[in-house]
């Protein structure tokens, strides 16, 4: 049972009013019939487990042969499946936490392709199976800290990003990796609105991408990712704020410039490209010192690098820990 003590901060709080649409306006602009959506919620079928499974927003296929990883976070209570899959940020399906589960049934995660481009030897467009098949799946339990000051503990299933990168052989000119979400307004109703500049983009410096903690996730709780969590494949970098975890990736480009990630473009005075979790640097509009762990009652302290400093702090040795990057 999710206890909502206070309304969470949302990106819309820091988004120019001219671009931000309220929920009803969003649904209308996205072409989702507002009346029908409301009626749908009242219908017994909308919450029916079989219907949710069919539309890809409920429990999905079981993933076989998932190995537990020694890099998993231990000693923390896992956030429930229900909270992880019903309290989401995925603006392609609406600006409110409950929107992705309600609206992401239109996303078709198969067949899916991932295009590899830029300064890389093995360029091309690869099917999801071809892209993921060579690797054993690992369970990685990680904390996830959203910039809005809520957090979860999620048992992801994924593949180390460094193994995938190595297979495609980036050249020495590749300094950053740019990730792009699929652009498909027919399946992603939010992309029919101007809420964000679409498609969603994220980036990592090459050495960050090669850090053993970075994974591309294809599942959670040993099941395929539900659509609202970024099916079929999304980035997870647990030492960074959640917005770095770009969902439903369809392009990966190796580039020689720092990618302009979506939220940096939207709020240049908010977070930058690195977005490492840092309790000592407040967002211009709120403190990042504490967080609300979803499913628990009390706020808790936020840790530098979200508690992963031992593994990643050396990547940032030249940077001022009191500054926003
Ligand atoms: N394409 C895309 N990826 C996205 C987002 C989004 O709106 N669109 N939201 C981000 C934010 S702000 C967070 S906190 C995480 C949330 O992941 P979750 O819903 O699986 O918990 O996804 C990130 N990835
Ligand atoms: Mo977030």
XYZ file of N, CA and C in Angstrom, residues 30-279:
750
model
N -3.436 14.821 -26.445
C -2.854 13.562 -26.917
C -3.885 12.721 -27.666
N -5.117 13.197 -27.710
C -6.141 12.477 -28.453
C -6.709 11.300 -27.695
N -6.544 11.307 -26.370
C -7.154 10.258 -25.554
C -8.488 10.823 -25.079
N -9.574 10.133 -25.409
C -10.892 10.646 -25.061
C -10.997 10.763 -23.551
N -11.201 11.992 -23.073
C -11.188 12.220 -21.628
C -12.332 11.485 -20.953
N -13.517 11.569 -21.550
C -14.677 10.898 -20.958
C -14.481 9.392 -20.932
N -14.015 8.864 -22.055
C -13.814 7.414 -22.164
C -12.744 6.944 -21.186
N -11.685 7.744 -21.033
C -10.622 7.362 -20.096
C -11.181 7.288 -18.685
N -12.013 8.264 -18.348
C -12.609 8.270 -17.014
C -13.532 7.068 -16.841
N -14.335 6.800 -17.895
C -15.237 5.643 -17.843
C -14.421 4.354 -17.725
N -13.296 4.311 -18.421
C -12.428 3.132 -18.397
C -11.948 2.820 -17.000
N -11.633 3.862 -16.248
C -11.141 3.662 -14.886
C -12.233 3.015 -14.031
N -13.482 3.414 -14.297
C -14.590 2.868 -13.513
C -14.910 1.424 -13.920
N -14.513 1.055 -15.137
C -14.830 -0.286 -15.633
C -14.036 -1.344 -14.880
N -14.688 -2.480 -14.567
C -13.957 -3.538 -13.863
C -12.817 -4.089 -14.713
N -12.884 -3.923 -16.047
C -11.859 -4.502 -16.909
C -10.545 -3.742 -16.848
N -10.614 -2.433 -16.542
C -9.389 -1.633 -16.551
C -8.410 -2.121 -15.502
N -8.887 -2.657 -14.412
C -7.985 -3.115 -13.368
C -7.839 -4.633 -13.374
N -8.468 -5.269 -14.355
C -8.398 -6.716 -14.447
C -6.974 -7.158 -14.783
N -6.432 -8.095 -13.995
C -5.033 -8.499 -14.157
C -4.747 -9.055 -15.552
N -5.671 -9.854 -16.082
C -5.447 -10.447 -17.406
C -5.394 -9.358 -18.479
N -6.268 -8.358 -18.341
C -6.285 -7.268 -19.323
C -4.985 -6.483 -19.269
N -4.477 -6.244 -18.058
C -3.223 -5.508 -17.917
C -2.053 -6.286 -18.494
N -2.069 -7.618 -18.280
C -0.991 -8.436 -18.834
C -1.020 -8.361 -20.353
N -2.237 -8.434 -20.905
C -2.388 -8.413 -22.351
C -1.876 -7.104 -22.939
N -2.139 -6.002 -22.273
C -1.696 -4.716 -22.831
C -0.269 -4.356 -22.404
N 0.411 -5.259 -21.714
C 1.821 -5.028 -21.416
C 2.097 -4.155 -20.216
N 1.066 -3.868 -19.430
C 1.290 -3.028 -18.251
C 1.158 -3.807 -16.943
N 0.855 -5.100 -17.040
C 0.780 -5.947 -15.846
C 1.946 -6.917 -15.810
N 1.780 -8.042 -15.095
C 2.841 -9.045 -15.066
C 3.032 -9.627 -16.465
N 4.292 -9.759 -16.881
C 4.571 -10.244 -18.227
C 5.347 -11.541 -18.199
N 6.104 -11.784 -19.261
C 6.843 -13.040 -19.383
C 7.920 -13.169 -18.321
N 8.073 -14.402 -17.824
C 9.108 -14.722 -16.848
C 10.453 -14.788 -17.574
N 11.509 -14.248 -16.991
C 12.840 -14.309 -17.602
C 13.604 -15.482 -17.002
N 14.150 -16.333 -17.890
C 14.837 -17.545 -17.427
C 16.316 -17.275 -17.181
N 16.917 -18.096 -16.325
C 18.372 -18.080 -16.098
C 18.925 -16.724 -15.689
N 18.252 -16.070 -14.774
C 18.753 -14.782 -14.287
C 19.744 -15.043 -13.149
N 20.982 -14.556 -13.322
C 22.016 -14.751 -12.292
C 21.973 -13.607 -11.285
N 22.098 -13.936 -10.004
C 22.224 -12.866 -8.996
C 23.598 -12.231 -9.169
N 23.683 -10.917 -9.022
C 24.965 -10.240 -9.207
C 25.558 -9.818 -7.868
N 26.881 -9.981 -7.709
C 27.533 -9.467 -6.494
C 27.511 -7.938 -6.428
N 27.143 -7.279 -7.508
C 27.074 -5.806 -7.488
C 25.730 -5.297 -6.968
N 24.829 -6.228 -6.609
C 23.537 -5.795 -6.069
C 23.690 -5.133 -4.703
N 22.825 -4.169 -4.448
C 22.721 -3.523 -3.152
C 22.056 -4.489 -2.184
N 22.624 -4.647 -0.986
C 22.048 -5.579 -0.012
C 21.530 -4.808 1.205
N 20.733 -5.492 1.990
C 20.275 -4.924 3.259
C 19.185 -3.876 3.135
N 18.538 -3.795 1.992
C 17.437 -2.848 1.825
C 16.181 -3.610 1.439
N 15.059 -3.162 1.948
C 13.789 -3.793 1.606
C 13.409 -3.398 0.178
N 13.045 -4.393 -0.620
C 12.656 -4.093 -2.000
C 11.323 -3.350 -2.033
N 11.225 -2.400 -2.939
C 9.946 -1.747 -3.207
C 9.048 -2.774 -3.902
N 7.751 -2.729 -3.631
C 6.856 -3.761 -4.180
C 6.703 -3.613 -5.688
N 6.381 -4.742 -6.340
C 6.076 -4.735 -7.777
C 5.003 -3.690 -8.082
N 3.970 -3.646 -7.237
C 2.865 -2.727 -7.514
C 3.307 -1.271 -7.493
N 4.132 -0.908 -6.525
C 4.597 0.486 -6.481
C 5.531 0.801 -7.658
N 6.426 -0.147 -7.979
C 7.388 0.099 -9.074
C 6.672 0.256 -10.411
N 5.504 -0.387 -10.549
C 4.838 -0.379 -11.857
C 3.596 0.517 -11.908
N 3.321 1.229 -10.814
C 2.140 2.112 -10.857
C 2.459 3.544 -10.457
N 3.705 3.800 -10.072
C 4.128 5.150 -9.679
C 5.341 5.474 -10.544
N 5.095 6.051 -11.725
C 6.149 6.170 -12.738
C 6.287 7.583 -13.284
N 7.452 7.863 -13.809
C 7.667 9.025 -14.671
C 7.962 8.509 -16.068
N 7.087 8.836 -16.993
C 7.264 8.451 -18.403
C 6.333 9.383 -19.170
N 6.865 10.586 -19.441
C 6.026 11.668 -19.975
C 5.430 11.355 -21.342
N 5.982 10.360 -22.043
C 5.383 9.939 -23.306
C 3.960 9.428 -23.089
N 3.622 9.099 -21.823
C 2.286 8.592 -21.516
C 1.537 9.470 -20.528
N 2.039 10.686 -20.297
C 1.338 11.624 -19.430
C 2.184 12.099 -18.277
N 1.836 13.262 -17.714
C 2.675 13.909 -16.708
C 2.435 13.455 -15.263
N 1.415 12.662 -15.020
C 1.121 12.253 -13.639
C 1.608 10.833 -13.389
N 1.940 10.561 -12.122
C 2.551 9.276 -11.769
C 1.706 8.074 -12.187
N 0.394 8.211 -12.156
C -0.468 7.070 -12.487
C -0.713 6.958 -14.001
N -0.326 7.977 -14.769
C -0.598 7.973 -16.211
C 0.099 6.848 -16.976
N 1.403 6.602 -16.739
C 2.064 5.581 -17.560
C 1.380 4.214 -17.486
N 1.008 3.770 -16.292
C 0.355 2.465 -16.208
C -0.990 2.477 -16.942
N -1.694 3.597 -16.836
C -3.003 3.691 -17.472
C -2.906 3.752 -19.001
N -1.877 4.441 -19.506
C -1.837 4.758 -20.947
C -0.815 3.980 -21.755
N 0.117 3.271 -21.089
C 1.230 2.675 -21.840
C 0.855 1.378 -22.551
N -0.397 0.962 -22.468
C -0.839 -0.243 -23.168
C -0.733 -0.120 -24.678
N -0.641 1.111 -25.187
C -0.535 1.305 -26.639
C 0.880 1.058 -27.160
N 1.872 1.008 -26.265
C 3.260 0.773 -26.696
C 3.439 -0.690 -27.098
N 4.045 -0.912 -28.256
C 4.320 -2.288 -28.707
C 5.819 -2.539 -28.635
N 6.268 -3.225 -27.578
C 7.713 -3.410 -27.401
C 8.321 -4.520 -28.271
N 7.516 -5.240 -29.036
C 8.010 -6.233 -30.006
C 7.172 -6.117 -31.264
N 7.758 -6.283 -32.468
C 9.203 -6.294 -32.680
C 9.804 -4.921 -32.367
N 11.095 -4.908 -32.007
C 11.761 -3.663 -31.607
C 13.156 -3.657 -32.205
N 13.609 -2.501 -32.634
C 14.985 -2.431 -33.148
C 15.768 -1.354 -32.415
N 17.078 -1.546 -32.365
C 17.993 -0.584 -31.765
C 19.055 -0.247 -32.808
N 19.146 1.042 -33.090
C 20.103 1.491 -34.103
C 21.397 1.931 -33.416
N 22.517 1.414 -33.906
C 23.831 1.783 -33.369
C 24.534 2.634 -34.426
N 25.011 3.815 -34.006
C 25.533 4.761 -34.996
C 26.652 5.611 -34.384
N 27.320 6.370 -35.236
C 28.353 7.295 -34.762
C 29.738 6.705 -34.889
N 30.606 7.069 -33.937
C 31.999 6.613 -33.970
C 32.098 5.193 -33.413
N 31.743 4.229 -34.249
C 31.656 2.848 -33.816
C 31.855 1.941 -35.032
N 32.553 0.829 -34.838
C 32.844 -0.049 -35.985
C 31.608 -0.805 -36.459
N 30.850 -1.350 -35.493
C 29.724 -2.204 -35.880
C 28.424 -1.391 -35.884
N 28.255 -0.564 -36.906
C 27.032 0.244 -37.040
C 25.913 -0.640 -37.561
N 24.686 -0.191 -37.365
C 23.574 -0.917 -37.986
C 22.335 -0.885 -37.127
N 21.292 -1.541 -37.615
C 20.035 -1.629 -36.888
C 19.831 -3.087 -36.505
N 19.672 -3.327 -35.222
C 19.651 -4.688 -34.699
C 18.310 -4.957 -34.018
N 17.796 -6.135 -34.227
C 16.564 -6.523 -33.549
C 16.837 -6.702 -32.056
N 15.801 -6.505 -31.238
C 15.956 -6.615 -29.785
C 16.586 -7.949 -29.375
N 16.151 -9.043 -30.019
C 16.664 -10.365 -29.647
C 18.148 -10.471 -29.978
N 18.509 -10.033 -31.188
C 19.901 -10.069 -31.626
C 20.763 -9.182 -30.706
N 20.192 -8.058 -30.287
C 20.913 -7.091 -29.471
C 21.178 -7.616 -28.062
N 20.230 -8.375 -27.512
C 20.341 -8.787 -26.107
C 20.747 -10.251 -25.934
N 20.589 -11.039 -26.991
C 20.736 -12.480 -26.827
C 22.125 -12.960 -26.389
N 23.213 -12.316 -26.877
C 24.536 -12.865 -26.534
C 24.878 -12.837 -25.039
N 24.096 -12.163 -24.221
C 24.545 -11.917 -22.851
C 23.697 -12.654 -21.822
N 24.340 -13.152 -20.747
C 23.546 -13.686 -19.639
C 22.836 -12.534 -18.933
N 21.648 -12.805 -18.422
C 20.912 -11.766 -17.696
C 21.316 -11.781 -16.226
N 21.480 -10.605 -15.667
C 21.862 -10.475 -14.259
C 20.780 -9.739 -13.496
N 20.536 -10.163 -12.261
C 19.687 -9.355 -11.393
C 20.556 -8.340 -10.672
N 20.183 -7.077 -10.751
C 20.881 -6.007 -10.040
C 19.871 -5.258 -9.181
N 19.998 -5.400 -7.892
C 19.139 -4.645 -6.978
C 19.808 -3.294 -6.758
N 19.108 -2.232 -7.110
C 19.667 -0.875 -6.968
C 18.645 0.073 -6.340
N 19.181 1.038 -5.582
C 18.346 2.167 -5.183
C 18.112 3.050 -6.411
N 16.932 3.633 -6.508
C 16.688 4.651 -7.523
C 16.184 5.921 -6.848
N 16.878 7.014 -7.098
C 16.551 8.303 -6.454
C 16.134 9.287 -7.540
N 14.866 9.669 -7.519
C 14.377 10.666 -8.479
C 14.740 12.051 -7.981
N 14.949 12.969 -8.908
C 15.272 14.350 -8.583
C 14.123 15.024 -7.810
N 12.931 14.433 -7.884
C 11.772 14.948 -7.152
C 11.782 14.530 -5.683
N 12.860 13.860 -5.234
C 13.077 13.509 -3.827
C 12.247 12.326 -3.316
N 11.896 11.413 -4.218
C 11.358 10.112 -3.788
C 12.318 9.039 -4.289
N 12.238 7.853 -3.665
C 13.170 6.800 -4.060
C 12.525 5.430 -3.928
N 13.172 4.463 -4.572
C 12.711 3.069 -4.521
C 13.937 2.168 -4.463
N 13.716 0.873 -4.187
C 14.765 -0.143 -4.321
C 14.224 -1.175 -5.304
N 14.909 -1.334 -6.444
C 14.331 -2.081 -7.560
C 15.234 -3.255 -7.965
N 14.659 -4.471 -8.016
C 15.440 -5.622 -8.504
C 15.383 -5.703 -10.032
N 16.243 -4.911 -10.673
C 16.291 -4.907 -12.142
C 16.852 -6.225 -12.659
N 16.512 -6.568 -13.891
C 17.207 -7.619 -14.624
C 17.797 -6.950 -15.848
N 19.106 -7.162 -16.069
C 19.697 -6.477 -17.209
C 21.035 -7.033 -17.618
N 21.681 -6.230 -18.450
C 22.961 -6.592 -19.055
C 23.923 -5.440 -18.785
N 25.186 -5.752 -18.379
C 26.125 -4.651 -18.163
C 26.301 -3.847 -19.455
N 26.136 -2.538 -19.358
C 26.267 -1.676 -20.540
C 27.653 -1.811 -21.161
N 28.662 -1.991 -20.308
C 30.037 -2.077 -20.838
C 30.221 -3.273 -21.763
N 29.528 -4.374 -21.500
C 29.657 -5.558 -22.357
C 29.034 -5.301 -23.728
N 27.885 -4.611 -23.725
C 27.221 -4.290 -24.993
C 28.088 -3.314 -25.787
N 28.595 -2.281 -25.111
C 29.428 -1.287 -25.807
C 30.645 -1.953 -26.432
N 31.303 -2.817 -25.677
C 32.517 -3.465 -26.189
C 32.221 -4.253 -27.468
N 31.052 -4.875 -27.536
C 30.711 -5.708 -28.689
C 30.584 -4.893 -29.975
N 30.204 -3.622 -29.860
C 30.006 -2.798 -31.064
C 31.262 -2.013 -31.432
N 32.293 -2.054 -30.587
C 33.610 -1.483 -30.879
C 33.620 0.014 -31.225
N 33.365 0.856 -30.236
C 33.496 2.295 -30.497
C 34.947 2.657 -30.838
N 35.136 3.678 -31.654
C 36.481 4.116 -32.027
C 36.985 5.124 -31.000
N 38.256 5.530 -31.131
C 38.844 6.443 -30.143
C 38.201 7.832 -30.192
N 37.475 8.138 -31.268
C 36.794 9.444 -31.339
C 35.540 9.495 -30.472
N 35.041 8.350 -30.039
C 33.821 8.306 -29.224
C 34.143 8.778 -27.810
N 33.562 9.916 -27.410
C 33.798 10.455 -26.065
C 32.562 10.304 -25.166
N 31.405 10.262 -25.779
C 30.132 10.156 -25.048
C 29.227 9.155 -25.760
N 28.260 8.637 -25.005
C 27.221 7.789 -25.597
C 25.900 8.532 -25.465
N 25.185 8.630 -26.570
C 23.881 9.291 -26.577
C 22.797 8.232 -26.767
N 21.760 8.312 -25.938
C 20.652 7.352 -26.002
C 19.392 8.108 -26.413
N 18.590 7.506 -27.271
C 17.371 8.169 -27.735
C 16.194 7.214 -27.573
N 15.110 7.726 -26.987
C 13.862 6.945 -26.861
C 13.190 6.854 -28.229
N 12.440 5.801 -28.453
C 11.680 5.656 -29.699
C 10.793 6.881 -29.912
N 10.657 7.281 -31.167
C 9.709 8.352 -31.503
C 8.584 7.726 -32.289
N 7.412 7.623 -31.655
C 6.280 6.959 -32.283
C 4.981 7.518 -31.689
N 4.576 8.701 -32.186
C 3.391 9.360 -31.609
C 2.136 8.498 -31.666
N 2.065 7.553 -32.606
C 0.879 6.697 -32.672
C 0.801 5.806 -31.436
N 1.966 5.384 -30.928
C 1.991 4.507 -29.753
C 2.223 5.272 -28.453
N 2.826 6.465 -28.546
C 3.169 7.239 -27.353
C 2.410 8.569 -27.400
N 1.219 8.602 -26.788
C 0.342 9.758 -26.971
C 0.959 11.086 -26.517
N 1.846 11.048 -25.527
C 2.469 12.294 -25.074
C 3.262 12.968 -26.179
N 3.762 12.182 -27.118
C 4.546 12.746 -28.219
C 3.673 13.508 -29.214
N 2.342 13.453 -29.008
C 1.454 14.278 -29.833
C 1.260 15.649 -29.184
N 1.853 15.864 -28.016
C 1.772 17.161 -27.341
C 3.162 17.802 -27.366
N 3.226 19.072 -26.935
C 4.518 19.745 -26.921
C 5.094 19.798 -25.495
N 4.690 18.860 -24.664
C 5.132 18.888 -23.263
C 6.648 18.849 -23.127
N 7.300 18.010 -23.906
C 8.768 17.956 -23.937
C 9.198 18.008 -25.396
N 10.447 18.392 -25.656
C 10.958 18.236 -27.018
C 11.249 16.750 -27.252
N 10.526 16.117 -28.131
C 10.668 14.678 -28.362
C 11.659 14.404 -29.481
N 12.249 13.232 -29.564
C 12.223 12.184 -28.545
C 13.140 12.523 -27.362
N 12.878 11.871 -26.245
C 13.672 11.999 -25.020
C 15.101 11.537 -25.322
N 16.075 12.307 -24.817
C 17.496 12.023 -25.076
C 18.252 11.999 -23.750
N 19.218 11.114 -23.649
C 20.120 11.104 -22.497
C 21.541 10.826 -22.963
N 22.493 11.028 -22.085
C 23.879 10.786 -22.462
C 24.744 10.433 -21.266
N 25.822 9.744 -21.549
C 26.833 9.424 -20.534
C 28.211 9.678 -21.151
N 29.165 10.093 -20.308
C 30.549 10.121 -20.760
C 30.994 8.663 -20.926
N 31.912 8.421 -21.841
C 32.268 7.024 -22.148
C 32.714 6.253 -20.898
N 33.514 6.886 -20.030
C 33.976 6.137 -18.852
C 32.842 5.873 -17.860
N 31.830 6.736 -17.835
C 30.653 6.467 -16.989
C 29.887 5.275 -17.548
N 29.745 5.268 -18.876
C 29.006 4.181 -19.529
C 29.705 2.836 -19.319
N 31.043 2.875 -19.203
C 31.819 1.641 -19.036
C 31.910 1.218 -17.566
N 31.379 2.016 -16.637
C 31.422 1.628 -15.223
C 30.563 0.378 -15.015
N 31.081 -0.587 -14.226
C 30.339 -1.854 -14.057
C 28.920 -1.695 -13.502
N 28.604 -0.588 -12.839
C 27.252 -0.430 -12.282
C 26.202 -0.107 -13.350
N 26.622 0.457 -14.476
C 25.644 0.869 -15.500
C 25.104 -0.354 -16.231
N 23.789 -0.461 -16.319
C 23.178 -1.593 -17.039
C 22.098 -1.106 -18.000
N 21.815 -1.933 -18.980
C 20.585 -1.777 -19.755
C 19.623 -2.816 -19.193
N 18.504 -2.355 -18.662
C 17.557 -3.258 -18.009
C 16.495 -3.719 -19.000
N 16.166 -5.004 -18.916
C 15.096 -5.584 -19.744
C 13.997 -6.196 -18.875
N 14.175 -6.120 -17.552
C 13.167 -6.711 -16.689
C 13.274 -6.219 -15.259
N 12.332 -6.657 -14.443
C 12.407 -6.462 -12.999
C 11.636 -7.582 -12.314
N 12.035 -7.908 -11.107
C 11.457 -9.064 -10.400
C 11.431 -10.306 -11.309
N 12.510 -10.503 -12.088
C 12.648 -11.672 -12.973
C 11.541 -11.795 -14.009
N 10.904 -10.675 -14.326
C 9.911 -10.656 -15.400
C 10.301 -9.575 -16.401
N 9.757 -9.700 -17.637
C 9.983 -8.664 -18.640
C 9.500 -7.313 -18.119
N 10.176 -6.253 -18.528
C 9.777 -4.904 -18.111
C 8.349 -4.627 -18.574
N 7.496 -4.154 -17.683
C 6.205 -3.658 -18.156
C 6.435 -2.362 -18.963
N 5.513 -2.062 -19.861
C 5.691 -0.891 -20.732
C 5.986 0.382 -19.953
N 5.289 0.581 -18.830
C 5.428 1.851 -18.102
C 6.815 2.022 -17.484
N 7.573 0.930 -17.361
C 8.932 1.029 -16.818
C 9.995 1.095 -17.916
N 9.543 1.203 -19.188
C 10.515 1.441 -20.255
C 10.784 0.280 -21.171
N 9.780 -0.583 -21.363
C 9.951 -1.744 -22.242
C 10.348 -1.301 -23.652
N 11.129 -2.125 -24.367
C 11.695 -3.374 -23.890
C 13.055 -3.207 -23.221
N 13.655 -1.998 -23.301
C 15.012 -1.842 -22.778
C 15.248 -0.398 -22.369
N 15.806 -0.206 -21.167
C 16.038 1.147 -20.630
C 17.360 1.161 -19.866
N 17.871 2.383 -19.709
C 19.139 2.578 -19.016
C 18.921 2.651 -17.504
N 19.869 2.106 -16.728
C 19.850 2.265 -15.272
C 21.261 2.639 -14.804
N 21.384 3.834 -14.220
C 22.657 4.319 -13.652
C 22.364 4.753 -12.218
N 22.521 3.840 -11.249
C 21.951 4.063 -9.920
C 22.574 5.212 -9.122
N 23.742 5.690 -9.520
C 24.365 6.789 -8.784
C 23.900 8.164 -9.277
N 23.075 8.170 -10.297
C 22.563 9.404 -10.884
C 21.070 9.543 -10.634
N 20.552 10.779 -10.719
C 19.121 10.979 -10.574
C 18.366 10.175 -11.641
N 17.154 9.785 -11.273
C 16.359 8.851 -12.090
C 16.153 9.286 -13.526
N 16.168 10.608 -13.789
C 15.874 11.027 -15.162
C 16.940 10.590 -16.158
N 18.143 10.201 -15.650
C 19.163 9.675 -16.564
C 18.741 8.308 -17.125
N 17.822 7.635 -16.449
C 17.429 6.274 -16.826
C 16.440 6.258 -17.978
N 16.918 6.605 -19.145
C 16.057 6.763 -20.331
C 15.393 5.437 -20.715
N 14.098 5.551 -21.045
C 13.271 4.368 -21.292
C 13.079 4.090 -22.782
N 12.700 2.846 -23.075
C 12.302 2.430 -24.437
C 13.276 2.963 -25.484
N 14.544 2.570 -25.315
C 15.640 3.074 -26.154
C 15.570 2.472 -27.557
N 15.688 3.339 -28.566
C 15.715 2.825 -29.942
C 16.970 3.230 -30.702
N 17.782 4.137 -30.125
C 19.042 4.519 -30.789
C 20.125 4.711 -29.750
N 21.329 4.259 -30.094
C 22.508 4.506 -29.268
C 23.583 5.031 -30.214
N 24.035 6.259 -29.930
C 25.025 6.882 -30.815
C 26.297 7.178 -30.048
N 27.437 6.891 -30.653
C 28.728 7.215 -30.059
C 29.175 8.535 -30.659
N 29.371 9.544 -29.805
C 29.568 10.907 -30.301
C 30.795 11.553 -29.644
N 31.211 12.711 -30.193
C 32.387 13.395 -29.649
C 31.998 14.681 -28.913
N 30.680 14.845 -28.637
C 30.197 16.024 -27.908
C 29.354 15.553 -26.726
N 29.178 16.441 -25.732
C 28.306 16.083 -24.605
C 26.846 16.159 -25.065
N 26.124 15.050 -25.049
C 24.742 15.087 -25.544
C 23.875 16.071 -24.755
N 22.950 16.692 -25.437
C 22.017 17.626 -24.778
C 20.834 16.815 -24.276
N 20.907 16.397 -23.018
C 19.821 15.570 -22.495
C 18.563 16.405 -22.266
N 17.417 15.743 -22.400
C 16.127 16.441 -22.441
C 15.908 17.392 -21.269
N 16.193 16.945 -20.031
C 15.873 17.812 -18.901
C 16.860 18.957 -18.740
N 18.052 18.818 -19.292
C 18.981 19.942 -19.316
C 18.461 21.013 -20.277
N 17.909 20.576 -21.393
C 17.340 21.514 -22.360
C 16.118 22.211 -21.756
N 15.277 21.441 -21.051
C 14.042 22.000 -20.485
C 14.318 22.954 -19.335
N 15.260 22.600 -18.457
C 15.504 23.398 -17.254
C 17.002 23.627 -17.103
N 17.562 24.539 -17.922
C 19.016 24.748 -17.892
C 19.516 25.206 -16.523
N 18.626 25.781 -15.696
C 19.075 26.212 -14.370
C 18.850 25.139 -13.321
N 18.325 24.017 -13.724
C 18.122 22.901 -12.805
C 19.323 21.983 -12.883
N 19.133 20.811 -13.468
C 20.223 19.853 -13.510
C 20.892 19.807 -14.862
N 22.152 19.468 -14.837
C 22.949 19.445 -16.047
C 23.029 18.065 -16.628
N 24.183 17.750 -17.143
C 24.352 16.503 -17.844
C 24.748 15.376 -16.893
N 25.547 15.679 -15.890
C 26.043 14.608 -15.006
C 24.943 14.109 -14.087
N 24.288 15.038 -13.368
C 23.154 14.697 -12.519
C 23.461 13.557 -11.546
N 24.641 13.602 -10.945
C 24.949 12.630 -9.900
C 24.173 12.979 -8.640
N 23.663 11.968 -7.955
C 22.899 12.220 -6.730
C 23.822 12.893 -5.711
N 23.394 14.060 -5.222
C 24.255 14.839 -4.329
C 23.415 15.589 -3.296
N 23.408 15.067 -2.038
C 22.581 15.691 -0.999
C 23.064 17.094 -0.624
